[in-house]
Amino acid sequence: RSDYLAFISVSSKFDWHEYLTLAQSLIPRSEPPDRPNQEMECRYRSSISRAYYAAYHIADDYARSNLSYTPVKDGSDHKALADHYSFLWQQTKQEVFDDIACDLNSMRTKRKAADYYAGKAIGYYDADECVAAAEAVIADIADLMAGRK
């Protein structure tokens, strides 16, 4: 994380890791209730959204600075970023790029459901999976930054 903090001091002011910290704090550490109430579902939905955006922005910052990625700055950038990592996997066969692409795509699907579809039930396991995927993406980016992958 210190490598990333040094990196963001140049590229931006907000530390996107704080979104992940918030996402983690929104889901209970103990076994979830069988039937979440509205407050719990709101927490799960918010957790998914914040986890996704933490991973997305960290992966985006890294790709723009290190992987010749140029976002268009519209709604297509979310898919385009995952596609860029997938393209890099196809070119280099470095599995880390495929892992990042798959996790970004999975989280984006969950985030859209959480943010836009009131009729879709969102539960503890959805949020927990999304937070775990965000943690994995962020760890992969840290490893790339440190030259470990």
Coordinates of N, CA and C in Angstrom, one line a residue:
R1 N 0.8 -1.2 0.0 CA 0.0 0.0 0.0 C 0.9 1.3 0.0
S2 N 2.0 1.2 0.6 CA 2.9 2.4 0.6 C 3.3 2.8 -0.8
D3 N 3.6 1.7 -1.7 CA 3.9 2.0 -3.1 C 2.8 2.8 -3.7
Y4 N 1.6 2.3 -3.5 CA 0.4 3.0 -4.1 C 0.2 4.4 -3.5
L5 N 0.4 4.6 -2.2 CA 0.3 5.9 -1.6 C 1.3 6.9 -2.2
A6 N 2.5 6.4 -2.5 CA 3.5 7.3 -3.2 C 3.1 7.6 -4.6
F7 N 2.5 6.6 -5.2 CA 2.0 6.7 -6.6 C 0.9 7.8 -6.7
I8 N -0.1 7.7 -5.7 CA -1.3 8.5 -5.8 C -0.9 10.0 -5.4
S9 N 0.2 10.1 -4.7 CA 0.5 11.5 -4.3 C 0.8 12.3 -5.5
V10 N 1.2 11.7 -6.6 CA 1.4 12.4 -7.9 C 0.2 12.4 -8.7
S11 N -0.6 11.3 -8.8 CA -1.7 11.2 -9.7 C -3.0 11.7 -9.2
S12 N -3.3 11.7 -7.9 CA -4.6 12.1 -7.4 C -4.4 12.4 -5.9
K13 N -5.5 12.9 -5.3 CA -5.5 13.2 -3.9 C -6.2 12.1 -3.0
F14 N -7.2 11.5 -3.6 CA -8.0 10.6 -2.8 C -7.4 9.2 -2.9
D15 N -7.3 8.5 -1.7 CA -6.8 7.1 -1.6 C -8.0 6.2 -1.8
W16 N -8.1 5.5 -3.0 CA -9.2 4.6 -3.3 C -9.3 3.4 -2.3
H17 N -8.2 3.1 -1.6 CA -8.3 2.1 -0.6 C -9.3 2.4 0.5
E18 N -9.6 3.6 0.7 CA -10.6 4.0 1.7 C -12.0 3.5 1.3
Y19 N -12.3 3.4 0.0 CA -13.6 2.8 -0.4 C -13.6 1.4 0.0
L20 N -12.5 0.7 -0.1 CA -12.5 -0.8 0.3 C -12.7 -0.9 1.8
T21 N -12.0 0.0 2.6 CA -12.2 0.0 4.0 C -13.7 0.2 4.4
L22 N -14.3 1.1 3.7 CA -15.7 1.4 4.0 C -16.5 0.2 3.6
A23 N -16.3 -0.4 2.4 CA -17.0 -1.6 2.0 C -16.9 -2.7 3.0
Q24 N -15.7 -2.9 3.5 CA -15.5 -4.0 4.5 C -16.3 -3.7 5.8
S25 N -16.4 -2.4 6.2 CA -17.0 -2.1 7.4 C -18.5 -2.2 7.3
L26 N -19.1 -2.2 6.1 CA -20.5 -2.3 5.9 C -21.1 -3.7 6.1
I27 N -20.3 -4.7 6.0 CA -20.8 -6.1 6.1 C -20.4 -6.7 7.4
P28 N -21.3 -7.4 8.1 CA -21.1 -8.0 9.4 C -19.9 -9.0 9.4
R29 N -19.2 -9.1 10.4 CA -18.2 -10.1 10.6 C -18.7 -11.5 11.0
S30 N -19.9 -11.4 11.6 CA -20.5 -12.7 12.1 C -21.4 -13.2 11.0
E31 N -22.0 -14.4 11.3 CA -22.9 -15.0 10.3 C -24.1 -14.1 10.1
P32 N -24.5 -13.8 8.8 CA -25.5 -12.9 8.5 C -26.9 -13.4 8.9
P33 N -27.9 -12.6 9.1 CA -29.2 -13.1 9.3 C -29.8 -13.8 8.1
D34 N -30.7 -14.7 8.3 CA -31.3 -15.5 7.2 C -32.0 -14.6 6.3
R35 N -32.7 -13.6 6.8 CA -33.5 -12.7 6.0 C -33.1 -11.2 6.4
P36 N -32.3 -10.6 5.5 CA -31.8 -9.3 5.9 C -32.9 -8.3 5.8
N37 N -32.9 -7.3 6.7 CA -33.9 -6.2 6.7 C -33.4 -5.2 5.7
Q38 N -34.2 -4.2 5.5 CA -33.8 -3.1 4.5 C -32.5 -2.5 4.8
E39 N -32.2 -2.2 6.1 CA -31.0 -1.6 6.5 C -29.8 -2.5 6.1
M40 N -29.9 -3.8 6.3 CA -28.8 -4.7 6.0 C -28.6 -4.8 4.5
E41 N -29.7 -4.8 3.7 CA -29.6 -4.9 2.3 C -29.0 -3.6 1.7
C42 N -29.3 -2.5 2.3 CA -28.7 -1.2 1.9 C -27.2 -1.3 2.2
R43 N -26.8 -1.8 3.3 CA -25.4 -2.0 3.6 C -24.7 -2.9 2.6
Y44 N -25.3 -4.0 2.2 CA -24.7 -4.9 1.3 C -24.6 -4.3 -0.1
R45 N -25.6 -3.6 -0.5 CA -25.6 -2.9 -1.8 C -24.5 -1.8 -1.8
S46 N -24.4 -1.1 -0.8 CA -23.4 0.0 -0.7 C -22.0 -0.6 -0.6
S47 N -21.8 -1.7 0.1 CA -20.6 -2.4 0.2 C -20.1 -2.9 -1.2
I48 N -21.0 -3.5 -2.0 CA -20.7 -3.9 -3.3 C -20.2 -2.7 -4.2
S49 N -20.9 -1.7 -4.1 CA -20.6 -0.5 -4.9 C -19.2 0.1 -4.5
R50 N -19.0 0.3 -3.3 CA -17.7 0.8 -2.8 C -16.5 -0.1 -3.1
A51 N -16.7 -1.4 -2.9 CA -15.7 -2.4 -3.2 C -15.3 -2.3 -4.7
Y52 N -16.3 -2.3 -5.5 CA -16.1 -2.3 -7.0 C -15.3 -1.0 -7.3
Y53 N -15.7 0.1 -6.8 CA -15.1 1.4 -7.2 C -13.7 1.5 -6.7
A54 N -13.4 0.9 -5.5 CA -12.0 0.9 -5.0 C -11.1 0.1 -6.0
A55 N -11.6 -1.1 -6.4 CA -10.8 -1.9 -7.3 C -10.7 -1.3 -8.7
Y56 N -11.8 -0.8 -9.2 CA -11.8 -0.1 -10.5 C -10.8 1.0 -10.6
H57 N -10.9 1.9 -9.6 CA -10.0 3.1 -9.7 C -8.6 2.8 -9.5
I58 N -8.2 1.8 -8.6 CA -6.8 1.4 -8.4 C -6.3 0.8 -9.7
A59 N -7.1 -0.1 -10.3 CA -6.7 -0.8 -11.5 C -6.6 0.2 -12.7
D60 N -7.5 1.2 -12.7 CA -7.5 2.2 -13.7 C -6.3 3.1 -13.6
D61 N -6.0 3.6 -12.4 CA -4.8 4.4 -12.1 C -3.5 3.6 -12.6
Y62 N -3.4 2.3 -12.3 CA -2.3 1.6 -12.6 C -2.2 1.4 -14.2
A63 N -3.3 1.1 -14.8 CA -3.3 0.8 -16.2 C -2.9 2.1 -17.0
R64 N -3.4 3.3 -16.6 CA -3.1 4.5 -17.2 C -1.6 4.9 -17.1
S65 N -1.1 4.6 -15.9 CA 0.3 5.0 -15.7 C 1.3 3.9 -16.2
N66 N 0.9 2.7 -16.3 CA 1.9 1.6 -16.6 C 1.6 0.7 -17.8
L67 N 0.4 0.8 -18.2 CA 0.0 -0.2 -19.2 C -0.6 0.4 -20.5
S68 N -0.3 1.6 -20.8 CA -0.7 2.3 -22.0 C -2.2 2.3 -22.2
Y69 N -2.9 2.4 -21.1 CA -4.4 2.5 -21.2 C -4.8 3.9 -21.2
T70 N -5.7 4.3 -22.1 CA -6.3 5.6 -22.2 C -7.8 5.5 -22.1
P71 N -8.4 5.9 -21.0 CA -9.9 5.9 -20.9 C -10.5 6.9 -21.8
V72 N -11.8 6.6 -22.2 CA -12.5 7.6 -23.1 C -13.2 8.6 -22.2
K73 N -13.4 8.2 -20.9 CA -14.1 9.1 -20.0 C -15.6 9.1 -20.2
D74 N -16.2 7.9 -20.4 CA -17.6 7.8 -20.5 C -18.0 6.4 -19.9
G75 N -19.2 6.0 -19.9 CA -19.7 4.8 -19.3 C -19.0 3.5 -19.8
S76 N -18.5 3.6 -21.0 CA -17.8 2.4 -21.6 C -16.5 2.1 -21.0
D77 N -15.9 3.0 -20.2 CA -14.6 2.8 -19.6 C -14.6 1.6 -18.7
H78 N -15.6 1.3 -18.0 CA -15.6 0.2 -17.1 C -15.4 -1.1 -17.8
K79 N -16.1 -1.4 -18.8 CA -15.9 -2.6 -19.6 C -14.5 -2.5 -20.3
A80 N -14.2 -1.3 -20.8 CA -12.9 -1.2 -21.6 C -11.7 -1.5 -20.7
L81 N -11.8 -1.1 -19.4 CA -10.6 -1.4 -18.5 C -10.5 -2.9 -18.4
A82 N -11.5 -3.6 -18.1 CA -11.5 -5.0 -18.0 C -11.0 -5.7 -19.3
D83 N -11.5 -5.1 -20.4 CA -11.0 -5.6 -21.7 C -9.6 -5.4 -21.9
H84 N -9.0 -4.3 -21.4 CA -7.6 -4.0 -21.6 C -6.8 -5.0 -20.8
Y85 N -7.2 -5.3 -19.6 CA -6.5 -6.3 -18.8 C -6.6 -7.7 -19.5
S86 N -7.7 -8.0 -20.0 CA -7.9 -9.3 -20.8 C -7.0 -9.3 -22.0
F87 N -6.9 -8.2 -22.7 CA -6.0 -8.1 -23.9 C -4.6 -8.4 -23.5
L88 N -4.2 -7.8 -22.4 CA -2.8 -8.0 -21.9 C -2.5 -9.4 -21.5
W89 N -3.5 -10.1 -21.0 CA -3.4 -11.5 -20.7 C -3.2 -12.3 -22.0
Q90 N -4.0 -12.0 -23.0 CA -3.9 -12.7 -24.3 C -2.5 -12.5 -24.9
Q91 N -1.9 -11.3 -24.7 CA -0.7 -10.9 -25.3 C 0.5 -11.5 -24.5
T92 N 0.4 -11.5 -23.2 CA 1.6 -11.8 -22.4 C 1.5 -13.2 -21.7
K93 N 0.2 -13.7 -21.6 CA -0.1 -14.9 -20.8 C 0.3 -14.8 -19.3
Q94 N 0.4 -13.6 -18.8 CA 0.6 -13.4 -17.4 C -0.8 -13.5 -16.8
E95 N -1.0 -14.5 -16.0 CA -2.3 -14.9 -15.4 C -2.9 -13.7 -14.6
V96 N -2.0 -12.9 -14.0 CA -2.5 -11.8 -13.2 C -3.4 -10.9 -13.9
F97 N -3.2 -10.7 -15.2 CA -4.0 -9.8 -16.0 C -5.4 -10.4 -16.2
D98 N -5.5 -11.7 -16.4 CA -6.7 -12.4 -16.6 C -7.5 -12.4 -15.3
D99 N -6.8 -12.6 -14.1 CA -7.4 -12.5 -12.8 C -8.1 -11.2 -12.6
I100 N -7.4 -10.1 -12.9 CA -7.9 -8.8 -12.7 C -9.1 -8.6 -13.6
A101 N -9.0 -8.9 -14.9 CA -10.1 -8.7 -15.8 C -11.4 -9.5 -15.4
C102 N -11.2 -10.7 -15.0 CA -12.3 -11.5 -14.5 C -13.0 -11.0 -13.3
D103 N -12.1 -10.5 -12.3 CA -12.7 -10.0 -11.1 C -13.4 -8.6 -11.4
L104 N -12.8 -7.8 -12.2 CA -13.5 -6.5 -12.6 C -14.8 -6.8 -13.2
N105 N -14.9 -7.7 -14.1 CA -16.2 -8.0 -14.8 C -17.2 -8.6 -13.8
S106 N -16.8 -9.5 -13.0 CA -17.7 -10.0 -12.0 C -18.2 -9.0 -11.0
M107 N -17.3 -8.1 -10.6 CA -17.8 -7.0 -9.6 C -18.6 -6.0 -10.3
R108 N -18.4 -5.7 -11.6 CA -19.2 -4.7 -12.3 C -20.6 -5.2 -12.5
T109 N -20.8 -6.5 -12.7 CA -22.1 -7.1 -12.8 C -22.8 -7.0 -11.5
K110 N -22.2 -7.3 -10.4 CA -22.8 -7.2 -9.1 C -23.1 -5.8 -8.7
R111 N -22.2 -4.9 -9.1 CA -22.4 -3.5 -8.8 C -23.6 -2.9 -9.5
K112 N -23.8 -3.3 -10.8 CA -24.9 -2.8 -11.5 C -26.2 -3.3 -10.9
A113 N -26.2 -4.6 -10.5 CA -27.4 -5.1 -9.8 C -27.7 -4.4 -8.5
A114 N -26.6 -4.2 -7.7 CA -26.8 -3.5 -6.4 C -27.3 -2.0 -6.6
D115 N -26.8 -1.4 -7.6 CA -27.1 0.1 -7.8 C -28.3 0.4 -8.5
Y116 N -28.8 -0.6 -9.4 CA -29.9 -0.2 -10.3 C -31.1 -1.1 -10.3
Y117 N -31.0 -2.3 -9.7 CA -32.1 -3.2 -9.7 C -32.7 -3.5 -8.3
A118 N -33.7 -2.7 -8.0 CA -34.4 -2.8 -6.7 C -35.1 -4.2 -6.5
G119 N -35.5 -4.8 -7.6 CA -36.2 -6.1 -7.5 C -35.2 -7.3 -7.3
K120 N -33.9 -7.0 -7.5 CA -32.9 -8.1 -7.3 C -32.5 -8.1 -5.8
A121 N -32.7 -9.3 -5.2 CA -32.3 -9.4 -3.8 C -30.8 -9.4 -3.7
I122 N -30.2 -8.7 -2.9 CA -28.8 -8.6 -2.7 C -28.5 -9.0 -1.2
G123 N -27.7 -10.0 -1.0 CA -27.4 -10.5 0.3 C -26.0 -10.4 0.7
Y124 N -25.8 -11.0 1.9 CA -24.4 -11.0 2.5 C -23.4 -11.6 1.6
Y125 N -23.7 -12.7 1.0 CA -22.7 -13.4 0.2 C -22.3 -12.7 -1.1
D126 N -23.3 -11.9 -1.6 CA -23.0 -11.1 -2.7 C -21.9 -10.0 -2.4
A127 N -22.2 -9.4 -1.2 CA -21.3 -8.3 -0.7 C -19.9 -8.9 -0.4
D128 N -19.9 -10.1 0.3 CA -18.7 -10.7 0.8 C -17.8 -11.1 -0.5
E129 N -18.5 -11.7 -1.5 CA -17.7 -12.1 -2.7 C -17.1 -10.8 -3.4
C130 N -17.9 -9.8 -3.4 CA -17.4 -8.6 -4.1 C -16.2 -7.9 -3.3
V131 N -16.3 -7.9 -2.0 CA -15.2 -7.4 -1.2 C -14.0 -8.2 -1.4
A132 N -14.2 -9.6 -1.4 CA -13.0 -10.5 -1.7 C -12.4 -10.3 -3.0
A133 N -13.2 -10.1 -4.0 CA -12.7 -9.8 -5.4 C -11.9 -8.5 -5.5
A134 N -12.5 -7.5 -4.8 CA -11.8 -6.2 -4.8 C -10.4 -6.3 -4.0
E135 N -10.4 -7.0 -2.9 CA -9.2 -7.3 -2.2 C -8.2 -8.0 -3.2
A136 N -8.6 -8.9 -3.9 CA -7.7 -9.7 -4.8 C -7.2 -8.8 -5.9
V137 N -8.0 -7.9 -6.5 CA -7.6 -7.0 -7.6 C -6.5 -6.0 -7.0
I138 N -6.8 -5.5 -5.9 CA -5.9 -4.5 -5.2 C -4.6 -5.2 -4.9
A139 N -4.6 -6.4 -4.4 CA -3.4 -7.2 -4.1 C -2.6 -7.5 -5.4
D140 N -3.3 -7.8 -6.4 CA -2.7 -8.1 -7.7 C -2.0 -6.8 -8.2
I141 N -2.6 -5.7 -8.1 CA -2.0 -4.4 -8.6 C -0.8 -4.1 -7.7
A142 N -0.9 -4.3 -6.4 CA 0.3 -4.1 -5.5 C 1.4 -5.0 -5.9
D143 N 1.1 -6.2 -6.3 CA 2.2 -7.2 -6.7 C 2.8 -6.7 -8.0
L144 N 2.0 -6.3 -8.9 CA 2.5 -5.7 -10.2 C 3.4 -4.5 -10.0
M145 N 3.0 -3.6 -9.1 CA 3.7 -2.4 -8.8 C 5.1 -2.8 -8.1
A146 N 5.1 -3.9 -7.3 CA 6.3 -4.3 -6.7 C 7.2 -5.2 -7.5
G147 N 6.7 -5.5 -8.7 CA 7.4 -6.4 -9.6 C 7.3 -7.9 -9.2
R148 N 6.4 -8.2 -8.4 CA 6.2 -9.6 -7.9 C 5.4 -10.5 -8.9
K149 N 4.7 -9.9 -9.8 CA 3.9 -10.6 -10.8 C 4.2 -10.1 -12.2

